[in-house]
Amino acid sequence: MDELRYQIDLLKAMNQKISGREKMFRLACDTSNNAFFYYDFESNELVTFGNWDKFFPFSLNEVKDIPMILDTLDDEYILPVRELLFLEKSGSTQCSQESCLKDGRTWYEFETRVNYGENGRPVDKIICIRNITKFKTQNEELRYMAYYDSLTGLYNRNYFVKLLTDFVRQAEKEKDIVSVLFINLDDFRKINDSMGMVIGDEVVQQYGQFLGSFSGRNVIVCRMNSDVYCMAVYDPRGNRSVEVIYQEIQDRISQGFVLSNGTKVHVTVSVGVAEYPEASASVLELINCAEIVMFKAKAAGKAQLQYFNAPMLQDFLQTVAIENKLKQAVFNKNFILYFQPQYFTDSKKLRGMEALIRWKDENNKMISPTVFIPIAEKNGAIIPIGNWVIEESIRCYLEWKRKYDQDFIISINISSLQCRKDDFVPHILDLIRQYEINASEIEIEITESILIEDFTEVKDKLVTLRENGVRISLDDFGTGFSSVSYLNELPIDTLKIDKSFVDKVLADESTKIITESIVNMVNKLGYESIAEGVETEDQYVYMKNIGCDVVQGYLLGKPIPVEEVDQVFIKML
């Protein structure tokens, strides 16, 4: 009897232990946020537990109910999940499969584990179902961030390069062509500055969405940065030829973009095109070549399409080389000044000297100002260069003034970037005070293009200089944005007639009429007139006869280095 009671107590203890463990396992399953179903092959028992009711609106009571799960899935995932649910048919032990429900938003992961007996037959299996929607969403967001531009929805630069690499590899195999279009909105900064960055972003977004409409199996589009886009076209022909695409772009932008606040914005674009394999076999070089051509299109007047060619690359490489040399030259002040004399036409007496910057590189090769000045203006080097020219010109002027006791004017060319600097006027006035020179013999030469940037600001600065005695000369008149209406508004002392008029004045009747009109107008306004580029005696006589005050050119004096200027003054003594 005692033995029987002991066995009963032992069974009770074991049952309590099993119940406790079952409770523990169920609690773990219920708090795991997963759903489970368990199937025992020998007893044909099927049990669901965990958060089953949160996953499915039905219960599983027997094996024939299992396919009900498949009815909740998107068609694409029915077959792979069916194989997983009945994994024992393949003899596999474990398998997992992601799947999406019919709603297209909810994602489940199914994981099956099957246990087999010694005879190889399945004993039981358990299937765990997890809701991975949040994980999939996060992954999609990370994937979007990795591949797409957040503002326009276009590909980003990195993914575009990857896809373009695939295009080039395919083109290499199939002996085909890939066109890369580098597309830039013209004067976009003006939109940002005048209307604000929010409006600017909306323009970028709308234009990007329009470009995205070209996307397809053979066309990829990305936003490179800010207002720059890139498009690659595989086998560009027919409706996807570069010319057709560019015409569609022109047609669209001609309509303008209507923004959310009702504002209508009109833009133009400059497009550079480079093609594989002509321009380059390297993807990055291909994009770079298209960018180079785009800048050429901008330099040629904007709002146009240009194609890459080898000379363009050579020009670009030369520009880069000069730019690198220029940085070192600025640092070391490796520049020299030449001076070209100006003479009164009636007496041929010296009127003054125009300071002209020159640059010899480390190989003692002279680089033309027409080459390096535009580069210096583009990269900002013109500011330190210009400041050096001003100070060095005044220093030379003072030296000659003391040495020869002659009255003459020193003319100094000023760039638009210099003129826009806040310290431009104070710097010149400080130098005049520092060197104790006569301000009326200092002449600042500006070009008409300076006035286009900000007429009022430039005018105010020139007025301040002139009120302090500095002379103002308007250079290259007639070649830029000439407007007679603003002449009387500016504090001008001298107007220089461009060499292009002097070159043709004896042979072309129209040029002759214009030149005479300019001189007559200048005289009546009370300004001094200077003719540039007078190279022959006939030109000199003509300019003298029509009343031009001063001539400057090779006939009476070429630009000369500092050490030769003494001879000019000696002749005048």
XYZ file of C-alpha atoms in Angstrom:
573
model
C 0.000 0.000 0.000
C 2.806 2.405 0.889
C 4.468 1.657 -2.441
C 1.264 2.429 -4.362
C 0.758 5.708 -2.446
C 4.344 6.637 -3.264
C 3.792 6.009 -6.980
C 0.591 8.075 -6.927
C 2.348 10.979 -5.197
C 5.192 10.750 -7.683
C 2.767 10.899 -10.630
C 1.020 13.901 -9.088
C 4.342 15.655 -8.636
C 5.338 14.928 -12.236
C 1.947 16.126 -13.532
C 2.300 19.335 -11.555
C 5.797 19.811 -12.949
C 4.586 19.207 -16.506
C 1.631 21.576 -16.004
C 3.993 24.211 -14.650
C 6.280 23.861 -17.636
C 3.346 23.939 -20.054
C 2.127 27.108 -18.368
C 5.605 28.591 -18.624
C 5.915 27.679 -22.334
C 2.461 29.058 -23.131
C 3.256 32.267 -21.252
C 6.484 32.615 -23.244
C 4.601 32.041 -26.505
C 1.813 34.458 -25.597
C 4.251 37.248 -24.762
C 6.382 36.716 -27.859
C 3.900 38.491 -30.180
C 4.118 35.465 -32.474
C 1.515 32.917 -33.508
C 2.138 29.148 -33.426
C 0.497 25.963 -34.432
C 1.679 22.513 -33.425
C 0.805 19.237 -35.125
C 1.372 15.705 -33.812
C 1.476 13.216 -36.675
C 0.834 10.159 -34.485
C -2.211 11.498 -32.612
C -3.327 13.797 -35.493
C -3.606 16.532 -32.871
C -3.367 20.174 -34.042
C -3.057 23.022 -31.547
C -2.786 26.803 -32.093
C -1.364 29.053 -29.406
C 0.519 32.302 -28.864
C -1.165 35.319 -30.516
C -2.980 33.298 -33.155
C -6.217 35.278 -32.875
C -4.339 38.533 -33.648
C -2.914 37.040 -36.838
C -5.865 35.150 -38.325
C -9.654 35.451 -38.059
C -10.108 31.662 -37.974
C -9.023 28.646 -35.942
C -7.232 25.507 -37.018
C -8.748 22.337 -35.630
C -7.422 19.690 -37.999
C -5.003 19.209 -40.891
C -7.569 20.007 -43.607
C -7.915 23.518 -42.104
C -4.260 24.432 -42.705
C -4.812 25.654 -46.341
C -7.034 28.409 -44.917
C -3.767 30.215 -44.161
C -2.969 30.311 -47.877
C -6.206 32.171 -48.630
C -4.894 35.204 -46.704
C -1.725 35.556 -48.792
C -0.855 37.465 -51.939
C -0.874 35.124 -54.928
C 2.898 35.450 -55.366
C 3.564 33.751 -52.026
C 0.963 30.947 -51.989
C 3.143 28.185 -53.488
C 6.308 28.804 -51.413
C 4.260 29.005 -48.181
C 2.327 25.822 -49.124
C 5.649 23.988 -49.405
C 6.698 25.357 -46.012
C 3.432 24.393 -44.270
C 3.818 20.816 -45.502
C 7.585 20.661 -45.229
C 7.557 16.991 -44.218
C 6.744 16.069 -47.837
C 10.208 17.195 -48.881
C 11.929 15.501 -45.947
C 13.440 18.790 -44.806
C 13.842 19.721 -41.172
C 13.610 23.480 -41.109
C 12.590 26.285 -43.478
C 11.454 29.926 -43.388
C 9.637 32.152 -45.865
C 8.581 35.812 -45.942
C 5.185 36.563 -47.449
C 2.830 39.458 -47.931
C -0.895 39.373 -47.224
C -3.529 40.300 -49.776
C -3.726 43.847 -48.375
C -0.246 44.504 -49.785
C 0.916 46.125 -46.549
C 1.223 43.363 -43.947
C 4.198 41.018 -43.965
C 4.478 37.663 -42.157
C 7.442 35.361 -41.791
C 6.638 31.646 -41.570
C 9.162 29.292 -39.998
C 8.635 25.530 -39.841
C 10.533 22.893 -37.895
C 9.791 19.160 -38.337
C 10.999 16.392 -36.007
C 11.539 12.892 -37.442
C 11.668 9.523 -35.721
C 14.345 6.830 -36.050
C 12.388 5.343 -38.934
C 12.567 8.657 -40.796
C 8.884 9.364 -40.466
C 7.720 12.793 -39.168
C 6.753 12.804 -35.525
C 5.580 16.363 -35.033
C 6.082 19.883 -36.353
C 5.703 23.423 -35.140
C 5.160 26.504 -37.269
C 5.994 29.965 -35.941
C 4.454 33.010 -37.630
C 5.952 36.467 -37.015
C 4.658 39.880 -38.065
C 7.666 41.521 -39.769
C 5.819 44.511 -41.263
C 7.726 47.053 -39.178
C 11.036 45.435 -40.077
C 10.148 45.369 -43.790
C 9.020 49.002 -43.652
C 12.267 50.073 -42.018
C 14.210 48.109 -44.610
C 12.252 49.730 -47.412
C 12.920 53.162 -45.932
C 16.634 52.400 -45.671
C 16.616 51.045 -49.213
C 14.819 54.170 -50.428
C 17.352 56.382 -48.681
C 20.186 54.355 -50.204
C 18.845 54.459 -53.763
C 16.563 57.467 -54.154
C 16.559 61.244 -53.798
C 14.109 62.244 -51.060
C 12.947 65.479 -52.753
C 12.247 64.274 -56.296
C 11.897 60.507 -55.980
C 14.541 60.064 -58.685
C 17.560 57.823 -58.265
C 20.358 59.375 -56.224
C 23.868 59.803 -57.564
C 25.342 56.577 -56.123
C 22.603 54.311 -57.448
C 22.638 56.091 -60.805
C 26.357 55.354 -61.144
C 25.666 51.674 -60.401
C 22.894 51.465 -62.994
C 24.944 53.394 -65.545
C 27.765 50.907 -64.983
C 25.323 48.136 -65.921
C 24.354 50.083 -69.061
C 27.988 50.473 -70.093
C 28.761 46.796 -69.500
C 25.784 45.799 -71.600
C 26.742 48.286 -74.328
C 30.268 46.890 -74.354
C 28.934 43.384 -74.992
C 26.369 44.453 -77.573
C 28.563 47.109 -79.240
C 25.940 49.740 -78.508
C 25.860 53.411 -77.423
C 24.945 55.014 -74.095
C 24.199 58.747 -73.995
C 24.614 60.662 -70.741
C 22.808 63.998 -70.411
C 23.993 66.392 -67.704
C 21.088 68.779 -67.106
C 21.276 71.993 -65.088
C 18.663 74.664 -64.379
C 19.992 78.037 -65.498
C 20.295 80.830 -62.916
C 18.615 78.709 -60.250
C 20.331 80.673 -57.500
C 18.291 83.714 -58.486
C 15.094 81.764 -57.752
C 16.409 80.754 -54.328
C 17.621 84.274 -53.536
C 14.522 86.110 -54.742
C 11.746 83.659 -53.858
C 13.239 81.558 -51.066
C 14.537 78.016 -50.756
C 11.065 76.510 -50.237
C 9.993 77.761 -53.656
C 13.332 76.644 -55.058
C 12.799 73.138 -53.691
C 9.343 72.995 -55.283
C 10.786 73.954 -58.670
C 13.457 71.263 -58.289
C 10.786 68.762 -57.290
C 8.399 69.512 -60.152
C 11.144 69.508 -62.744
C 12.593 66.298 -61.317
C 9.187 64.600 -61.459
C 8.873 65.655 -65.096
C 12.295 64.202 -65.942
C 11.277 61.045 -64.095
C 8.562 60.504 -66.718
C 11.319 59.517 -69.166
C 12.418 56.636 -66.918
C 12.082 53.168 -68.364
C 13.966 50.017 -69.214
C 16.469 51.941 -71.330
C 16.397 55.325 -69.578
C 17.511 56.138 -66.029
C 17.307 59.551 -64.373
C 18.873 60.876 -61.188
C 19.198 64.092 -59.240
C 22.922 64.691 -58.812
C 22.601 67.620 -56.383
C 20.745 70.901 -55.908
C 19.485 71.831 -59.405
C 21.547 69.286 -61.349
C 20.107 66.135 -62.939
C 21.646 63.332 -64.965
C 19.976 61.066 -67.500
C 21.400 57.986 -69.203
C 19.862 56.562 -72.374
C 20.774 53.106 -73.627
C 20.762 52.804 -77.436
C 19.454 56.370 -77.973
C 17.287 56.336 -81.079
C 13.732 57.000 -82.196
C 11.546 58.381 -79.417
C 14.415 58.109 -76.958
C 17.018 59.891 -79.056
C 18.772 62.788 -77.357
C 17.244 65.300 -79.773
C 13.684 64.079 -79.138
C 14.191 64.081 -75.362
C 15.692 67.568 -75.440
C 12.775 68.866 -77.529
C 10.297 67.404 -75.030
C 12.234 69.102 -72.230
C 12.064 72.411 -74.101
C 8.331 71.993 -74.746
C 7.687 71.349 -71.063
C 9.745 74.174 -69.597
C 8.248 76.638 -72.074
C 4.947 76.158 -70.206
C 6.485 77.148 -66.863
C 5.835 75.499 -63.497
C 2.810 76.464 -61.393
C 3.724 76.229 -57.711
C 1.516 75.500 -54.705
C 1.166 79.223 -53.903
C -0.081 79.951 -57.423
C 3.209 81.458 -58.640
C 4.252 80.541 -62.156
C 7.995 80.126 -62.598
C 9.787 79.927 -65.946
C 13.205 78.306 -66.188
C 15.684 77.345 -68.879
C 18.158 74.493 -68.872
C 21.646 73.880 -70.200
C 22.354 70.308 -71.278
C 25.690 68.644 -71.938
C 25.820 65.267 -73.691
C 28.629 62.716 -73.660
C 28.385 59.250 -75.205
C 29.930 55.870 -74.529
C 32.279 54.801 -76.034
C 33.252 58.013 -77.887
C 33.805 60.217 -74.816
C 35.015 57.580 -72.363
C 34.731 53.943 -71.332
C 34.749 54.926 -67.655
C 31.395 55.700 -66.070
C 32.686 58.505 -63.854
C 34.654 60.062 -66.710
C 31.564 59.818 -68.907
C 29.553 61.820 -66.375
C 32.438 64.254 -65.979
C 32.631 64.792 -69.747
C 28.893 65.517 -69.893
C 29.330 68.014 -67.059
C 32.174 69.732 -68.908
C 29.972 70.140 -71.986
C 27.130 71.480 -69.849
C 29.416 74.246 -68.565
C 30.382 74.966 -72.163
C 26.685 75.329 -72.987
C 26.298 77.790 -70.127
C 29.344 79.756 -71.234
C 27.891 79.917 -74.750
C 24.743 81.661 -73.540
C 22.774 79.001 -71.603
C 19.432 77.423 -72.608
C 21.023 75.081 -75.128
C 22.251 71.567 -75.865
C 25.888 70.774 -76.591
C 27.713 67.540 -77.393
C 31.100 66.455 -76.110
C 34.127 66.370 -78.383
C 37.833 65.807 -77.783
C 38.904 69.487 -78.100
C 36.476 70.359 -75.304
C 38.222 67.911 -72.998
C 41.594 69.370 -73.908
C 40.327 72.880 -73.184
C 38.952 71.700 -69.866
C 42.175 69.963 -68.859
C 44.128 73.051 -69.844
C 41.813 75.190 -67.740
C 42.264 72.887 -64.744
C 46.044 72.974 -65.183
C 46.040 76.767 -65.370
C 43.749 76.986 -62.361
C 46.149 74.876 -60.293
C 49.109 76.987 -61.401
C 47.136 80.138 -60.727
C 46.575 79.203 -57.087
C 50.308 78.915 -56.570
C 50.951 82.133 -58.482
C 48.469 84.000 -56.265
C 50.133 82.626 -53.165
C 53.595 83.668 -54.366
C 52.409 86.843 -56.151
C 54.105 85.691 -59.357
C 52.604 88.433 -61.500
C 54.086 91.408 -63.255
C 52.632 94.663 -64.528
C 52.953 96.070 -68.012
C 51.963 99.658 -68.740
C 50.517 101.060 -71.960
C 50.812 104.832 -72.522
C 47.860 107.002 -73.566
C 48.368 110.213 -75.571
C 46.278 113.298 -76.272
C 45.403 113.324 -79.961
C 45.934 117.042 -80.506
C 49.433 117.284 -78.972
C 50.613 113.658 -78.597
C 51.527 114.543 -75.026
C 51.371 111.788 -72.445
C 47.963 111.596 -70.818
C 48.663 108.588 -68.608
C 49.427 104.877 -68.262
C 47.063 101.919 -68.145
C 48.255 99.110 -65.855
C 47.929 95.667 -67.456
C 48.578 92.473 -65.522
C 50.813 89.746 -66.981
C 51.714 86.288 -65.733
C 54.697 84.089 -66.492
C 54.397 80.539 -65.234
C 57.196 78.478 -63.694
C 58.463 77.640 -67.194
C 58.769 81.360 -67.960
C 55.884 81.034 -70.429
C 53.628 84.062 -70.750
C 49.959 83.213 -70.182
C 47.503 85.616 -71.770
C 45.169 87.575 -69.458
C 42.293 86.514 -71.728
C 43.028 82.961 -70.561
C 43.674 83.316 -66.835
C 41.480 86.313 -65.902
C 38.165 84.485 -66.615
C 39.443 81.539 -64.572
C 40.463 83.844 -61.727
C 37.035 85.497 -61.790
C 35.349 82.120 -61.661
C 37.312 80.744 -58.694
C 37.606 84.025 -56.777
C 41.369 84.418 -57.245
C 40.689 87.733 -58.972
C 40.194 89.364 -55.544
C 43.799 88.955 -54.254
C 45.109 89.468 -57.804
C 43.095 92.671 -58.186
C 44.203 94.014 -54.817
C 47.826 93.400 -55.750
C 47.328 95.213 -59.083
C 45.819 98.256 -57.361
C 48.592 98.584 -54.801
C 51.440 97.824 -57.205
C 50.062 100.287 -59.790
C 49.872 103.053 -57.197
C 53.371 102.254 -55.953
C 54.781 102.502 -59.489
C 52.815 105.687 -60.134
C 54.255 107.324 -57.020
C 57.799 106.301 -57.932
C 57.560 107.842 -61.418
C 55.783 110.908 -60.052
C 58.632 111.639 -57.660
C 61.307 110.813 -60.203
C 60.050 112.857 -63.161
C 57.698 115.365 -61.520
C 55.183 114.842 -64.342
C 51.396 115.030 -64.084
C 49.827 111.879 -65.508
C 46.979 109.486 -64.822
C 47.372 105.867 -63.772
C 44.437 103.722 -64.993
C 43.607 100.516 -63.104
C 41.143 97.870 -64.316
C 38.622 96.594 -61.774
C 36.691 93.293 -61.979
C 33.034 92.909 -61.073
C 33.932 90.668 -58.113
C 36.253 93.342 -56.710
C 33.625 96.018 -57.122
C 31.044 93.942 -55.225
C 33.304 93.524 -52.190
C 32.249 95.616 -49.201
C 35.795 96.843 -48.615
C 36.406 97.859 -52.253
C 35.984 101.618 -51.784
C 37.641 101.819 -48.321
C 40.634 99.851 -49.647
C 41.289 102.308 -52.491
C 40.798 105.379 -50.283
C 43.096 103.902 -47.620
C 45.828 103.395 -50.237
C 45.453 106.983 -51.459
C 45.872 108.272 -47.900
C 48.685 105.835 -47.145
C 50.755 106.867 -50.192
C 49.682 110.530 -49.960
C 48.927 110.753 -53.669
C 46.675 112.958 -55.769
C 43.368 111.082 -56.051
C 42.493 112.897 -59.283
C 45.349 111.104 -61.038
C 44.006 107.673 -60.079
C 41.514 106.307 -62.608
C 39.368 103.250 -62.014
C 38.324 101.420 -65.184
C 35.102 99.431 -65.099
C 33.327 97.489 -67.839
C 29.644 97.665 -68.657
C 29.080 94.123 -67.379
C 29.733 95.304 -63.808
C 26.658 97.501 -64.011
C 24.379 94.597 -64.822
C 24.941 92.844 -61.480
C 23.588 95.640 -59.295
C 23.412 99.053 -60.909
C 22.430 100.942 -57.760
C 25.134 99.407 -55.551
C 27.867 99.948 -58.151
C 26.707 103.499 -58.817
C 26.809 104.351 -55.093
C 30.370 103.057 -54.785
C 31.528 104.960 -57.851
C 29.891 108.148 -56.540
C 31.815 107.769 -53.265
C 35.107 107.317 -55.109
C 34.469 110.284 -57.363
C 33.475 112.491 -54.432
C 36.928 111.693 -53.046
C 38.601 112.766 -56.291
C 39.099 109.383 -58.011
C 38.440 109.358 -61.760
C 36.024 106.802 -63.271
C 36.434 105.357 -66.763
C 33.903 103.172 -68.608
C 35.852 100.608 -70.642
C 34.913 98.686 -73.814
C 31.923 100.901 -74.545
C 29.632 99.499 -77.220
C 30.556 95.832 -76.850
C 28.449 94.799 -73.890
C 25.143 95.948 -72.476
C 25.357 99.484 -73.810
C 22.611 101.805 -72.777
C 22.846 105.523 -73.418
C 20.178 106.118 -70.780
C 22.440 105.157 -67.860
C 25.461 107.182 -68.957
C 24.116 110.379 -67.488
C 23.340 108.609 -64.196
C 26.889 107.390 -63.658
C 29.756 109.484 -62.246
C 31.891 108.969 -65.379
C 34.912 111.021 -66.384
C 36.106 108.982 -69.336
C 34.531 106.710 -71.927
C 36.752 104.297 -73.861
C 35.752 103.334 -77.405
C 36.435 99.644 -77.932
C 39.139 98.454 -80.326
C 36.551 96.605 -82.427
C 35.191 99.960 -83.617
C 38.636 101.396 -84.362
C 39.582 98.280 -86.377
C 36.691 98.744 -88.822
C 36.122 102.478 -88.721
C 37.984 103.236 -91.970
C 36.475 100.408 -93.998
C 32.899 100.112 -92.761
C 30.464 102.976 -93.180
C 28.105 101.794 -90.422
C 30.984 101.555 -87.941
C 32.101 105.020 -88.968
C 28.641 106.488 -88.289
C 28.426 104.760 -84.873
C 31.938 105.829 -83.862
C 31.363 109.447 -84.822
C 28.039 109.417 -82.949
C 29.723 108.055 -79.821
C 32.476 110.686 -79.885
C 29.962 113.457 -80.514
C 27.746 112.239 -77.672
C 30.681 111.939 -75.268
C 31.843 115.456 -76.070
C 28.384 116.887 -75.477
C 28.066 115.049 -72.177
C 31.348 116.579 -71.093
C 33.251 113.300 -70.805
C 36.718 112.520 -72.072
C 36.937 110.018 -74.964
C 39.717 107.451 -75.494
C 40.091 105.318 -78.623
C 41.639 101.911 -77.910
C 43.675 99.899 -80.403
C 44.917 102.720 -82.640
C 47.556 100.939 -84.689
C 47.898 102.955 -87.927
C 48.506 106.575 -88.789
C 45.238 106.702 -90.760
C 43.281 105.540 -87.694
C 45.024 108.147 -85.571
C 44.277 110.962 -88.023
C 40.648 109.900 -88.326
C 40.095 109.763 -84.547
C 41.751 113.155 -84.191
C 39.559 114.669 -86.912
C 36.286 113.502 -85.362
C 37.241 115.008 -82.016
C 38.411 111.986 -79.981
C 40.445 113.295 -77.037
C 42.935 110.478 -76.406
C 44.365 107.528 -78.327
C 45.890 104.334 -77.020
C 47.467 101.631 -79.152
C 50.494 100.131 -80.814
C 51.007 103.148 -83.083
C 52.187 105.383 -80.233
C 52.984 102.849 -77.545
C 52.794 99.114 -76.892
C 52.317 97.666 -73.401
C 55.794 97.643 -71.841
C 57.313 96.224 -68.631
C 58.099 98.465 -65.670
C 61.801 98.789 -66.494
C 61.049 100.326 -69.922
C 58.566 102.948 -68.721
C 61.412 105.358 -67.887
C 62.026 105.819 -71.619
C 58.468 107.098 -72.089
C 58.958 109.829 -69.492
C 62.454 110.718 -70.746
C 61.003 111.370 -74.215
C 58.434 113.722 -72.713
C 61.009 115.850 -70.881
